[in-house]
Amino acid sequence: MKKNMCLDKPKRNCVAASVCVLLTVCALLPLLALFSYAAPSTGSEETEQMLDPVTDGADVVLLYCPESEMFLFDKNGDKSVHPYAVAKLVTLLVADSLVSDWNDTFTVEKSMLSQFSNSYGLKEGDVVSCFDLAVLTLFRGLDDAATVLARKLAGSDSLFVEKMNETAEKLGAQSTKFLNPTGRGDKGTTNAHDCALIAAEFCRRERLTAISGEGMISCASLGNKKIYNRNFYLSSYYNATGKSYIRSNVTGLVAGSVLDPEMLIASAETGGYTYISVVMNAKKAEAFSYTYEITNKLLKDHAGTFSYVNVLTENDPVCEIPVRMGDGHDSVILSPDRNFGFYVMKNSDVKSEFSYEYTLSSDYLEAPVNMGTAVGQLVLYRNGEEVGRADLVTRANIAKSMSDYYVEEAKKVLTDRFVLRVMVAVAVVAVAYVLIVAIIKGQKKKKRREE
């Protein structure tokens, strides 16, 4: 039987279509594989995921600018933390106030020693300098170095700790309490806010920043042994991540501790300002450091985000007060007797952030008026909190108008009660005199008529 070709045509079309679809799928498979391929995780990708400090990269994160007294970033800044690392900073602050020459040497006595797991291994009879002990304390956080230095300078731990707590209190670190020069002890406490204030004072001490800003120091009294800084920004000696964090603008402070290895209190200078970062209880990673990555982002995102602004100056008119008898002037402008300058965020609304109130000691002034005369007081507020006071003073000299003076004096005479009484009396006497004279004249005329 002859096959009907018309009936087989649809079948051939179906087969052709199936072949086309198959070929298309085969062509797309490499592309699908390319887009669906998941590259292996790298340290850099993990870094990108944790760079935002508001995430859980670290428990405590803070950035502070001492010049502006502004906290530019604050995550759990008031959370209580162990003072182990910051205690080393305060130990050196107190030592700096007691030591006349950091290069002075002394012999280590038995009473100066205690057993610590975190120690350099100082022994009785060792001759050491205060400078080298400061290096060991700051670079390595060694407890025996801090203790020997404290006992040498103050005679005992208790006397030295008293000075430590006094220093912290003077700096406004109200939540900080030290029990010993090392910062060890369960009852010692601080927070990131206090650490920033303490670090700011540390940065003001040139003898201390000269130490903390070095990556390595050869200690003469220790046999010229090289002591390397644990701060990755200044030295890579202890950096096992394989990623360099050296930064030329970092000026020092302290990194890591036995009790909190993933911590950093660092200072950096940018655009003429000092920035202090505090990172504590950070996560651990092998290919990078959360602590330093977070600090890098803090400095990148927030350094230079504010400026110094005179929100109210001596030339800004606050109000006017009337002036009587002024030569060509009936009022004078009042302005503050000082400038009010503050650090503010560059994008902040200064007008809404700052406000002021004023009171005047008089409703008006009387010429002559001398420039700079205080006639009131101004109180300046920042977000509702008082931040300064100033006298309101006149901003012009105003002479007295003599014509106005005479008019005013005449008014005074005419409105004086005594003068009015005299004038009334005179008027009464005058009227009485006129009446009496009139009566007398009338009587004389009457007599003449009668005659």
PDB file of N, CA, C and O in Angstrom, residues 2 50 124 255:
ATOM      1  N   LYS A   2       0.521   2.214  -0.767  1.00  0.00           N
ATOM      2  CA  LYS A   2       1.271   3.447  -0.852  1.00  0.00           C
ATOM      3  C   LYS A   2       0.983   4.334   0.333  1.00  0.00           C
ATOM      4  O   LYS A   2      -0.162   4.586   0.668  1.00  0.00           O
ATOM      5  N   MET A  50      31.311  41.509  56.685  1.00  0.00           N
ATOM      6  CA  MET A  50      31.328  41.926  58.066  1.00  0.00           C
ATOM      7  C   MET A  50      31.772  43.378  58.260  1.00  0.00           C
ATOM      8  O   MET A  50      31.876  43.845  59.374  1.00  0.00           O
ATOM      9  N   GLU A 124      64.598  39.067  90.385  1.00  0.00           N
ATOM     10  CA  GLU A 124      65.256  39.878  91.411  1.00  0.00           C
ATOM     11  C   GLU A 124      66.701  40.129  90.997  1.00  0.00           C
ATOM     12  O   GLU A 124      67.425  39.215  90.595  1.00  0.00           O
ATOM     13  N   ALA A 255      46.880  47.201  71.637  1.00  0.00           N
ATOM     14  CA  ALA A 255      46.161  46.183  70.876  1.00  0.00           C
ATOM     15  C   ALA A 255      46.238  44.847  71.573  1.00  0.00           C
ATOM     16  O   ALA A 255      47.306  44.400  71.962  1.00  0.00           O
TER      17      ALA A 255
END
